[in-house]
mmCIF file of C-alpha atoms in Angstrom:
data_model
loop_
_atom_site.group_PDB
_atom_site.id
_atom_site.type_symbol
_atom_site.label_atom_id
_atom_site.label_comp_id
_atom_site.label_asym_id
_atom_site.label_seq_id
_atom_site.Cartn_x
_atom_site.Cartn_y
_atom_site.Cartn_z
ATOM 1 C CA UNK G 168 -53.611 112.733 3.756
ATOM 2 C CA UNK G 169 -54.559 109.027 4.331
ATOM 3 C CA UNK G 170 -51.123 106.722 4.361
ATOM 4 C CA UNK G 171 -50.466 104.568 1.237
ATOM 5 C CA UNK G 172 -50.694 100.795 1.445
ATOM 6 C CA UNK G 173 -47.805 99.203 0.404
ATOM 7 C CA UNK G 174 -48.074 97.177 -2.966
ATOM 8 C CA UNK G 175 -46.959 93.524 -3.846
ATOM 9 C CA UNK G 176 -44.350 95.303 -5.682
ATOM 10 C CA UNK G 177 -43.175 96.936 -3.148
ATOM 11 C CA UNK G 178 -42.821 94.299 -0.622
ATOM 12 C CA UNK G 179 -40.668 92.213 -3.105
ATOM 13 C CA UNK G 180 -38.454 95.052 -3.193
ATOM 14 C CA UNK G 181 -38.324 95.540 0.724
ATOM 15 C CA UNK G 182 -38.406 91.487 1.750
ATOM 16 C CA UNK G 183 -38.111 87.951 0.618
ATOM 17 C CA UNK G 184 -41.073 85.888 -1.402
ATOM 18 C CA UNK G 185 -42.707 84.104 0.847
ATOM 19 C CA UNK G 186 -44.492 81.734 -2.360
ATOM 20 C CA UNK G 187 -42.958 79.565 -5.647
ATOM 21 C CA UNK G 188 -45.112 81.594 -7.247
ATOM 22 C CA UNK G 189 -42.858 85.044 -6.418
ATOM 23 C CA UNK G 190 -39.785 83.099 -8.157
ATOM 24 C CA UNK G 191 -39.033 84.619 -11.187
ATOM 25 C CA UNK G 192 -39.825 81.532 -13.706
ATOM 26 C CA UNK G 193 -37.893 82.765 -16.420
ATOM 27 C CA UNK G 194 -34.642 82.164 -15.250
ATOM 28 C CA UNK G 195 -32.478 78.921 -17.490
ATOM 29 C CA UNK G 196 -31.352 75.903 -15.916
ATOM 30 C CA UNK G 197 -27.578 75.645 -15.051
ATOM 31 C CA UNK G 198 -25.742 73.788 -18.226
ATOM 32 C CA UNK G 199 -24.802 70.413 -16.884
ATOM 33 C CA UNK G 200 -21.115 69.915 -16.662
ATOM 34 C CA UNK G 201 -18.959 68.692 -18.902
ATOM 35 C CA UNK G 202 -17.732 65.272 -16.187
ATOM 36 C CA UNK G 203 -21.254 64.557 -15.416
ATOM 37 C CA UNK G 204 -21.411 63.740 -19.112
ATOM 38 C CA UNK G 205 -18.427 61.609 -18.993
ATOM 39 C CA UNK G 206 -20.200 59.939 -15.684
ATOM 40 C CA UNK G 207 -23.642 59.128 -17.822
ATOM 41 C CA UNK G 208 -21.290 57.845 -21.241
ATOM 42 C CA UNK G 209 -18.940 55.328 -19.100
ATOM 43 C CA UNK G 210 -22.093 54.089 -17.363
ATOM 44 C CA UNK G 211 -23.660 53.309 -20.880
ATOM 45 C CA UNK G 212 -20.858 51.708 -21.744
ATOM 46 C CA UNK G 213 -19.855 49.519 -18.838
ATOM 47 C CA UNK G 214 -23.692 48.532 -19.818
ATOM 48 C CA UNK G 215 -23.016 46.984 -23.098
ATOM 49 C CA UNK G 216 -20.112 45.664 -21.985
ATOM 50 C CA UNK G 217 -21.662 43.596 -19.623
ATOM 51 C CA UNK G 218 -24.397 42.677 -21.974
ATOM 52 C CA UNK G 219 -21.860 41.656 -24.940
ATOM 53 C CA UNK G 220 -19.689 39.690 -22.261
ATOM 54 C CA UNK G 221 -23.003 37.665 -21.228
ATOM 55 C CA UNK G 222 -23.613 37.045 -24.834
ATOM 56 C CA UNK G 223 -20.388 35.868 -25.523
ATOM 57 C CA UNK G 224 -20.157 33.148 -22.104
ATOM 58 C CA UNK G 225 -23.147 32.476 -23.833
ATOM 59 C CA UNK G 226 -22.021 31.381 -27.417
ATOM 60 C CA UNK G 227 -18.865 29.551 -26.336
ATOM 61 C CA UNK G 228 -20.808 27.945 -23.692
ATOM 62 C CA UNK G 229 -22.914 26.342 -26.651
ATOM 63 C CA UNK G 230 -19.551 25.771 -28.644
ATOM 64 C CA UNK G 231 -18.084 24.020 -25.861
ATOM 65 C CA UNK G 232 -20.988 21.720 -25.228
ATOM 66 C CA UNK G 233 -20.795 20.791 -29.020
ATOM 67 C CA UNK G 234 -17.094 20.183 -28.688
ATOM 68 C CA UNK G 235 -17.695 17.712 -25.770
ATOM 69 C CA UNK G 236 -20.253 16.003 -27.351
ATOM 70 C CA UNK G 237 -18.313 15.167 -30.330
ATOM 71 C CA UNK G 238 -14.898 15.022 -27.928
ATOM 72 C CA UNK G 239 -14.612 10.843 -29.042
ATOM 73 C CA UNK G 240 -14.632 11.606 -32.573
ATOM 74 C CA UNK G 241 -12.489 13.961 -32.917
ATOM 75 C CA UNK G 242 -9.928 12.363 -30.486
ATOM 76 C CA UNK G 243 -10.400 9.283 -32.848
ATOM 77 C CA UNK G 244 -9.925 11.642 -36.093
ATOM 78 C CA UNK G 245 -6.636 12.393 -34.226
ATOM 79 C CA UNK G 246 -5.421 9.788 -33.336
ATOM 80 C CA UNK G 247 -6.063 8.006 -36.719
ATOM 81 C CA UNK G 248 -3.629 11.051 -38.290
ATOM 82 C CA UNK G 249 -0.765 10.849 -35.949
ATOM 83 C CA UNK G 250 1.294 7.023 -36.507
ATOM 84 C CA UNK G 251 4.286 6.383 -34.216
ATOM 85 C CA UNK G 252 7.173 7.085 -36.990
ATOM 86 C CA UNK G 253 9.648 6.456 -34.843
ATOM 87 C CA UNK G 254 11.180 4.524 -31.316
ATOM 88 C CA UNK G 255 13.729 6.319 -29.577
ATOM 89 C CA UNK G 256 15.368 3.858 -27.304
ATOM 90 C CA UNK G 257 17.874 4.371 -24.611
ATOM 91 C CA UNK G 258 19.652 1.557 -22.317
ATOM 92 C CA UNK G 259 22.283 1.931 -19.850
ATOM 93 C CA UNK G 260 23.893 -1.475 -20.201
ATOM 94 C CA UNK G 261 23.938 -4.500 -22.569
ATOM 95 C CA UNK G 262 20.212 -4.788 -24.402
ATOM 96 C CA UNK G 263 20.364 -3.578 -27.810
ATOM 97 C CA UNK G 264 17.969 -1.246 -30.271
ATOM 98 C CA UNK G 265 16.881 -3.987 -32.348
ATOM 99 C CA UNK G 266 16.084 -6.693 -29.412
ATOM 100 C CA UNK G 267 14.659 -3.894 -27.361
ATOM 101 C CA UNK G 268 12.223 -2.836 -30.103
ATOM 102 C CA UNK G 269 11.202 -7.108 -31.140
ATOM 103 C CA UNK G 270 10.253 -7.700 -27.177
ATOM 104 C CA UNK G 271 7.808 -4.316 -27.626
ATOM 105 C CA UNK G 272 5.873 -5.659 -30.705
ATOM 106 C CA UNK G 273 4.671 -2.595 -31.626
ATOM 107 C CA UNK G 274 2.474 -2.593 -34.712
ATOM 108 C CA UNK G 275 3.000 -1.457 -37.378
ATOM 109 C CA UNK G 276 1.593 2.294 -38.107
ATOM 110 C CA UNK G 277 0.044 2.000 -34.811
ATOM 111 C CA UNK G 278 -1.643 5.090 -33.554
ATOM 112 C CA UNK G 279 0.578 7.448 -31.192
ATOM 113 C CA UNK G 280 -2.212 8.240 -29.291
ATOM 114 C CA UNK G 281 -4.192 4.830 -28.821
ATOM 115 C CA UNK G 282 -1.156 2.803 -27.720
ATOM 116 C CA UNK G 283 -0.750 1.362 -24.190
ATOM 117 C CA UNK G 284 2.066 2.901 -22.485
ATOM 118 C CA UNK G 285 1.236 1.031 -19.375
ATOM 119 C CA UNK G 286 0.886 -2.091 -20.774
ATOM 120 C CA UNK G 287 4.295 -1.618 -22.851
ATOM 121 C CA UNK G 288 6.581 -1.025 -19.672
ATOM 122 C CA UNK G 289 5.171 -4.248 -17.619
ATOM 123 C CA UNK G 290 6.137 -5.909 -20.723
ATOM 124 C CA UNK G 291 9.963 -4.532 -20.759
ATOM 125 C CA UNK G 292 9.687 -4.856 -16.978
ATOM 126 C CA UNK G 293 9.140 -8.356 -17.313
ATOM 127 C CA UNK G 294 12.144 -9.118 -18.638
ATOM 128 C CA UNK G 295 14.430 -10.152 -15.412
ATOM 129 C CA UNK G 296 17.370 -7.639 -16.927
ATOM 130 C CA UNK G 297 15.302 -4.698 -16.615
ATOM 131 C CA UNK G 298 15.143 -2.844 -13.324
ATOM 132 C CA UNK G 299 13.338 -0.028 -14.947
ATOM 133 C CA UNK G 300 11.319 1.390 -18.195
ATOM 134 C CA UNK G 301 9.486 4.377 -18.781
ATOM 135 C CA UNK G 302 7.815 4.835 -21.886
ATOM 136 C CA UNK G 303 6.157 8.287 -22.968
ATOM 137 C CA UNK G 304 4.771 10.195 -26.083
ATOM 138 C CA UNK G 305 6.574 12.808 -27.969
ATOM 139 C CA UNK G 306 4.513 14.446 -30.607
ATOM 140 C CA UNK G 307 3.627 14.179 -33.152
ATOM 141 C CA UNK G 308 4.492 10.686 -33.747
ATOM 142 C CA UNK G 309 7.833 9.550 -31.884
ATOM 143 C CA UNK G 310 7.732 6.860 -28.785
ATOM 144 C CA UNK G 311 10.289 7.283 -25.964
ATOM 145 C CA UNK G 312 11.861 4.591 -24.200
ATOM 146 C CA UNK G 313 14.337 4.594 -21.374
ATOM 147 C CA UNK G 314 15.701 0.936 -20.291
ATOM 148 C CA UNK G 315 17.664 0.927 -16.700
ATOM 149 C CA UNK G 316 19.118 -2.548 -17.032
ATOM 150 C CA UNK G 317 20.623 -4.165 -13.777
ATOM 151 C CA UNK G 318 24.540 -4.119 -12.585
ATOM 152 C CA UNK G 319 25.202 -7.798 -12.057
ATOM 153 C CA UNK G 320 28.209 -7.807 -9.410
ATOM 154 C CA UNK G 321 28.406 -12.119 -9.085
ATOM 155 C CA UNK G 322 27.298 -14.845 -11.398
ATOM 156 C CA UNK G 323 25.554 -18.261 -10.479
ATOM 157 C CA UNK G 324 25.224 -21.801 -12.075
ATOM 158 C CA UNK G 325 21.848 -23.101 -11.910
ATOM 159 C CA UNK G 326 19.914 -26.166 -13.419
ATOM 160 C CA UNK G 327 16.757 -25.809 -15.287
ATOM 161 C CA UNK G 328 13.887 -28.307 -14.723
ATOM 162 C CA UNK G 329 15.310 -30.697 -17.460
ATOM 163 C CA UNK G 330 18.681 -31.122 -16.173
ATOM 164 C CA UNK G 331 19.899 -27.913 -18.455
ATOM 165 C CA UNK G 332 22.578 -25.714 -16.743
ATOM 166 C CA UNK G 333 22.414 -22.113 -17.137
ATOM 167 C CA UNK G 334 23.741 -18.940 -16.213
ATOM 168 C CA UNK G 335 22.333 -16.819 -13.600
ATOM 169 C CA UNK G 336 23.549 -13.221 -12.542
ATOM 170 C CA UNK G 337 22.546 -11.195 -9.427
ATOM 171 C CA UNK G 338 23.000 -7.759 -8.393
ATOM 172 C CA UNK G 339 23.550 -5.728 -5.020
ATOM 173 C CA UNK G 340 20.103 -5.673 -4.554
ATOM 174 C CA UNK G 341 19.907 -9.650 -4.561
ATOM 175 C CA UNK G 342 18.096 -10.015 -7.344
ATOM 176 C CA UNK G 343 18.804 -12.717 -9.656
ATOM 177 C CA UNK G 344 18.017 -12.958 -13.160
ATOM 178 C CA UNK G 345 18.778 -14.465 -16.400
ATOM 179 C CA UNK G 346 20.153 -12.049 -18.979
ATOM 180 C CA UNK G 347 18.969 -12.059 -22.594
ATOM 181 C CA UNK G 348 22.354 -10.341 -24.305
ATOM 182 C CA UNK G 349 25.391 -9.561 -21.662
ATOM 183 C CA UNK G 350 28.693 -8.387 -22.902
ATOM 184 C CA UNK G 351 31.094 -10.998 -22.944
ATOM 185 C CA UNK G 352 33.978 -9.305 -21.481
ATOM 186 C CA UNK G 353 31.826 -8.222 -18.148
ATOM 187 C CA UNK G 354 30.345 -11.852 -17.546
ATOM 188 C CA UNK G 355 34.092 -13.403 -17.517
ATOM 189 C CA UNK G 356 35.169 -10.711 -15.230
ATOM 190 C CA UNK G 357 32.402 -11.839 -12.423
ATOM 191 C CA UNK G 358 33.164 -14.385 -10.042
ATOM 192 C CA UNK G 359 31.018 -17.291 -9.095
ATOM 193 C CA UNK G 360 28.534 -16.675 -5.986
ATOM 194 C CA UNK G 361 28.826 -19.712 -3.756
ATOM 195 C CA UNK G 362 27.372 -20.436 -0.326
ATOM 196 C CA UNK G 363 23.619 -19.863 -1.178
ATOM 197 C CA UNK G 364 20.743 -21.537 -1.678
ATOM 198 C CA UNK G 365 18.126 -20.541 -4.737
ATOM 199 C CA UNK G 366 14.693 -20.880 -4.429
ATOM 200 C CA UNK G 367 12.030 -20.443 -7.572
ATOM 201 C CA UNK G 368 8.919 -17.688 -7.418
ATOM 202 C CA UNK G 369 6.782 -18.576 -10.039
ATOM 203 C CA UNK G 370 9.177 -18.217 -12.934
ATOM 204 C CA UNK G 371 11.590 -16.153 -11.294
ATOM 205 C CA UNK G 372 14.243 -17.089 -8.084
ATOM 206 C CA UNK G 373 13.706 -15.197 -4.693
ATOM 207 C CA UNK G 374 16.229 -12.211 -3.577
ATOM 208 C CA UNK G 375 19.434 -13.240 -2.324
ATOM 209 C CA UNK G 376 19.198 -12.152 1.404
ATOM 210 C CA UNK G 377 22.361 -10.425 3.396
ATOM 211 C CA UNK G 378 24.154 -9.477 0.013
ATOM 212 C CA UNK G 379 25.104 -5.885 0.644
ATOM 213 C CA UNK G 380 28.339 -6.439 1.998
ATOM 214 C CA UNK G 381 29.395 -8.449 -0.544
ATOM 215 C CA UNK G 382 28.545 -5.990 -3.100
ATOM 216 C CA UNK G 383 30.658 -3.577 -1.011
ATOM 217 C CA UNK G 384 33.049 -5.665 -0.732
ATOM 218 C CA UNK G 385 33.579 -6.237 -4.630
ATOM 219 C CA UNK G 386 32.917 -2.233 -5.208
ATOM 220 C CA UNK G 387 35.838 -1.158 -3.099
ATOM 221 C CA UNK G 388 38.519 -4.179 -4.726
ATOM 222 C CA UNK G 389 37.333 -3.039 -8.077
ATOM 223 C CA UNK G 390 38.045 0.695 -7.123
ATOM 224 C CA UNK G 391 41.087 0.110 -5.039
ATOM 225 C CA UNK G 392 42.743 -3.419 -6.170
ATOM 226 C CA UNK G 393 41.761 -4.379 -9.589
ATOM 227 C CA UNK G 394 44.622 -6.573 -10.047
ATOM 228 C CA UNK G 395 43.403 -8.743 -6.407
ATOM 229 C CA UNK G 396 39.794 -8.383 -7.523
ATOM 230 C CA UNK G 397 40.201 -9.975 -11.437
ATOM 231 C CA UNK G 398 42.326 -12.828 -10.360
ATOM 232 C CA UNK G 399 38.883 -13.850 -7.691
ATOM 233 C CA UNK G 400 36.714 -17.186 -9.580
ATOM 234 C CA UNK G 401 34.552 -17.042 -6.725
ATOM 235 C CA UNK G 402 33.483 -15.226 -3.863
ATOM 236 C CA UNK G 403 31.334 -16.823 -0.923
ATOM 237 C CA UNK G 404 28.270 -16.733 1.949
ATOM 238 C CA UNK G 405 28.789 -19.913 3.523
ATOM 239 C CA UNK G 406 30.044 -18.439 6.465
ATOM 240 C CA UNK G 407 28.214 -15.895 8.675
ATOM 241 C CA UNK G 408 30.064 -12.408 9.143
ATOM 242 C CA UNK G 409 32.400 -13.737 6.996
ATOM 243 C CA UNK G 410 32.983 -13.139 3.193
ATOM 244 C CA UNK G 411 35.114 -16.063 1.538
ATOM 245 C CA UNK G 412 36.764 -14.583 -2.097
ATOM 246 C CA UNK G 413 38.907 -17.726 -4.108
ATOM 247 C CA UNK G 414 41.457 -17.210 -6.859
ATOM 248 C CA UNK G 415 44.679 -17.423 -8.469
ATOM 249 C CA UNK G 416 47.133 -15.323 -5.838
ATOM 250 C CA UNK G 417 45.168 -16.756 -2.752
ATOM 251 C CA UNK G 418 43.395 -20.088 -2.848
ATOM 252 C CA UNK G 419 41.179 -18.382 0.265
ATOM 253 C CA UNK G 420 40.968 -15.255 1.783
ATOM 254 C CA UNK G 421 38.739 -14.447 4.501
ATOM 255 C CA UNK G 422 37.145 -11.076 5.225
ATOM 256 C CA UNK G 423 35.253 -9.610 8.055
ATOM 257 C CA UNK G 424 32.103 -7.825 7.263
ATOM 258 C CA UNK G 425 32.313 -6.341 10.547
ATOM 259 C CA UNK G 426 35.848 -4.228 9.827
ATOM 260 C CA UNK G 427 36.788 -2.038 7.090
ATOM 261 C CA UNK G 428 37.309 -3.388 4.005
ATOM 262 C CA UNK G 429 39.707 -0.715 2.640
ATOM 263 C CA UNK G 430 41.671 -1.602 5.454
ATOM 264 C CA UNK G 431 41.936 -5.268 4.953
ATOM 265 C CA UNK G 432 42.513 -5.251 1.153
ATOM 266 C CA UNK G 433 45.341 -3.052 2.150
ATOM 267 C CA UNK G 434 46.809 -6.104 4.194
ATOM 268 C CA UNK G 435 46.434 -8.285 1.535
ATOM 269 C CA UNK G 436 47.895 -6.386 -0.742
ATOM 270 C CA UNK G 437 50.792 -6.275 1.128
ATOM 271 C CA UNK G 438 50.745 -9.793 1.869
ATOM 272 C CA UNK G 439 50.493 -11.035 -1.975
ATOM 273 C CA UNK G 440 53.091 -8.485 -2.392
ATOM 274 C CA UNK G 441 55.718 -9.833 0.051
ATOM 275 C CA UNK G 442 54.967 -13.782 -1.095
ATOM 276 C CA UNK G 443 55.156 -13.208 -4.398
ATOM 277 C CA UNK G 444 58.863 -11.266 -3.823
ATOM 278 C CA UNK G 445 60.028 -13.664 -1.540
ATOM 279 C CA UNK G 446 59.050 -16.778 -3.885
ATOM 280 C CA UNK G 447 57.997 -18.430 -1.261
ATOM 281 C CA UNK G 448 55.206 -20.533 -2.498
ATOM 282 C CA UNK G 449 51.263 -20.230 -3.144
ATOM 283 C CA UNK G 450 49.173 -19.083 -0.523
ATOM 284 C CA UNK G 451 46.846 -21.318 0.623
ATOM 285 C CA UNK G 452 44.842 -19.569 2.912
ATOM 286 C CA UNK G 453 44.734 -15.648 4.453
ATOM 287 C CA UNK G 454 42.214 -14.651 7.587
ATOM 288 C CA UNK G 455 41.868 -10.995 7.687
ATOM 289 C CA UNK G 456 38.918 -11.226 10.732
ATOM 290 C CA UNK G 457 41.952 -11.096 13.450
ATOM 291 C CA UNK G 458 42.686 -7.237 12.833
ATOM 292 C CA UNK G 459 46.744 -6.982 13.225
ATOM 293 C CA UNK G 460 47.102 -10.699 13.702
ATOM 294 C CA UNK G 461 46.608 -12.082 10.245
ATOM 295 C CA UNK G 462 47.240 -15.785 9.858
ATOM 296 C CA UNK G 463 48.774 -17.360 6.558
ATOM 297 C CA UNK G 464 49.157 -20.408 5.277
ATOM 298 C CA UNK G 465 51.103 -21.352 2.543
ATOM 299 C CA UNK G 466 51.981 -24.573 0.075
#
């Protein structure tokens, strides 16, 4: 009997397909998962996100622009609704509230934003009392001002072009300045600077050069010997190195500026002390600049 050829059917059976076209075409495609969904979804999404972000840059871009270009008007609008009400003032010395707030000249109802802040501290700082002003804002509608008025530590008699005398004051810095109000009880407990020379700047007087001492010289008898310091009229810079102070218990005493002073007000002290116990007259004049060796002279 002749041998069978094998069929396609059979050779599926025994081997592999060797063509697409032996793949069974009716099997379904594999369900797609359920995070491949989730994948597709947030990728949609970031989408729109993106695209509603770039519309919205978009509209308050235009906004913004609109905002500038009407930016004076509205400031204006603003600043026509917000009046200062009120001036708080603050001074560290003499100047009062109601002398303080004349020399500003504020206007009346002026504008909180519009005024010159600038232009209203140069004018307090014009004033030779005033070390130091700062003036700010507070809203809605109060102005700030802080007044640092100067320490005067001597006073000075001056003449004015027309023969007028008039009282000048100068502080450790050397600056010298006319005060508008001083309390009465400090100005008669300065002594009189003697020993320099003034000189005018324009409508002011130049710094009193080499003062420092002296100004440490008063600090420490105010601190340590009140009762030597309030019976000095005047205190002097006639001498170099030297510091001359004139009064009631000593007609002169003279300091170094070179030693301590702590130390030679304590000599003093104990000098004044031991005159005034013995009775033994005024003292005429005291020279402290001989450490130990102190020579006195009396009436």
């Amino acid at each position: 009997m002749a041998a069978r050829n094998p069929t396609a059917s059979s050779r599926r059976q025994k081997g592999h397909a060797h063509s697409w076209k032996d793949i069974n075409q009716s099997v379904k495609p594999k369900a797609m998962s359920s995070a491949s969904e989730r994948r597709i979804w947030i990728g949609r999404l970031k989408t729109f996100g993106l695209l509603v972000s770039i519309v919205g840059v978009v509209v308050a871009a235009l906004q913004l622009a609109s905002f500038v270009e009407a930016g004076p008007e509205l400031l204006t609008k603003a600043g026509e609704s917000l009046p200062i009400r009120s001036i708080a003032i603050e001074t560290d010395g003499s100047l009062e509230r109601d002398w303080l707030t004349e020399r500003l000249e504020i206007p009346e109802n002026e504008n909180l934003l519009s005024v010159d802040l600038s232009a209203l501290k140069a004018k307090l700082e014009s004033v030779g009392q005033i070390e130091n002003a700062e003036v700010e804002r507070l809203f809605p509608d109060t102005l700030i001002v802080t007044v640092k008025e100067r320490q005067p530590i001597a006073r000075l008699l001056a003449q004015r072009a027309n023969g007028e005398r008039m009282l000048l004051f100068v502080d450790e810095s050397g600056h010298v300045f006319e005060a508008e109000r001083m309390d009465k009880s400090l100005v008669n407990s300065l002594p009189f600077l003697d020993g320099v020379a003034l000189r005018r700047e324009g409508s002011a007087f130049s710094r009193i050069e080499n003062i420092a001492p002296l100004a440490s010289l008063l600090q420490e008898a105010r601190a340590i010997a009140p009762h030597i310091y309030k019976r000095w009229r005047i205190v002097s810079l006639e001498k170099q190195d030297r510091l001359i102070a004139r009064g009631k218990a000593a007609k002169e005493v003279v300091f170094d500026t070179r030693q301590d002073f702590r130390d030679q007000l304590g000599k003093l002290d104990y000098i004044l002390d031991h005159y005034r116990s013995a009775r033994t007259g005024i003292i005429d004049h005291v020279d402290l600049t001989l450490g130990d060796q102190v020579p006195v002279r009396s009436l």
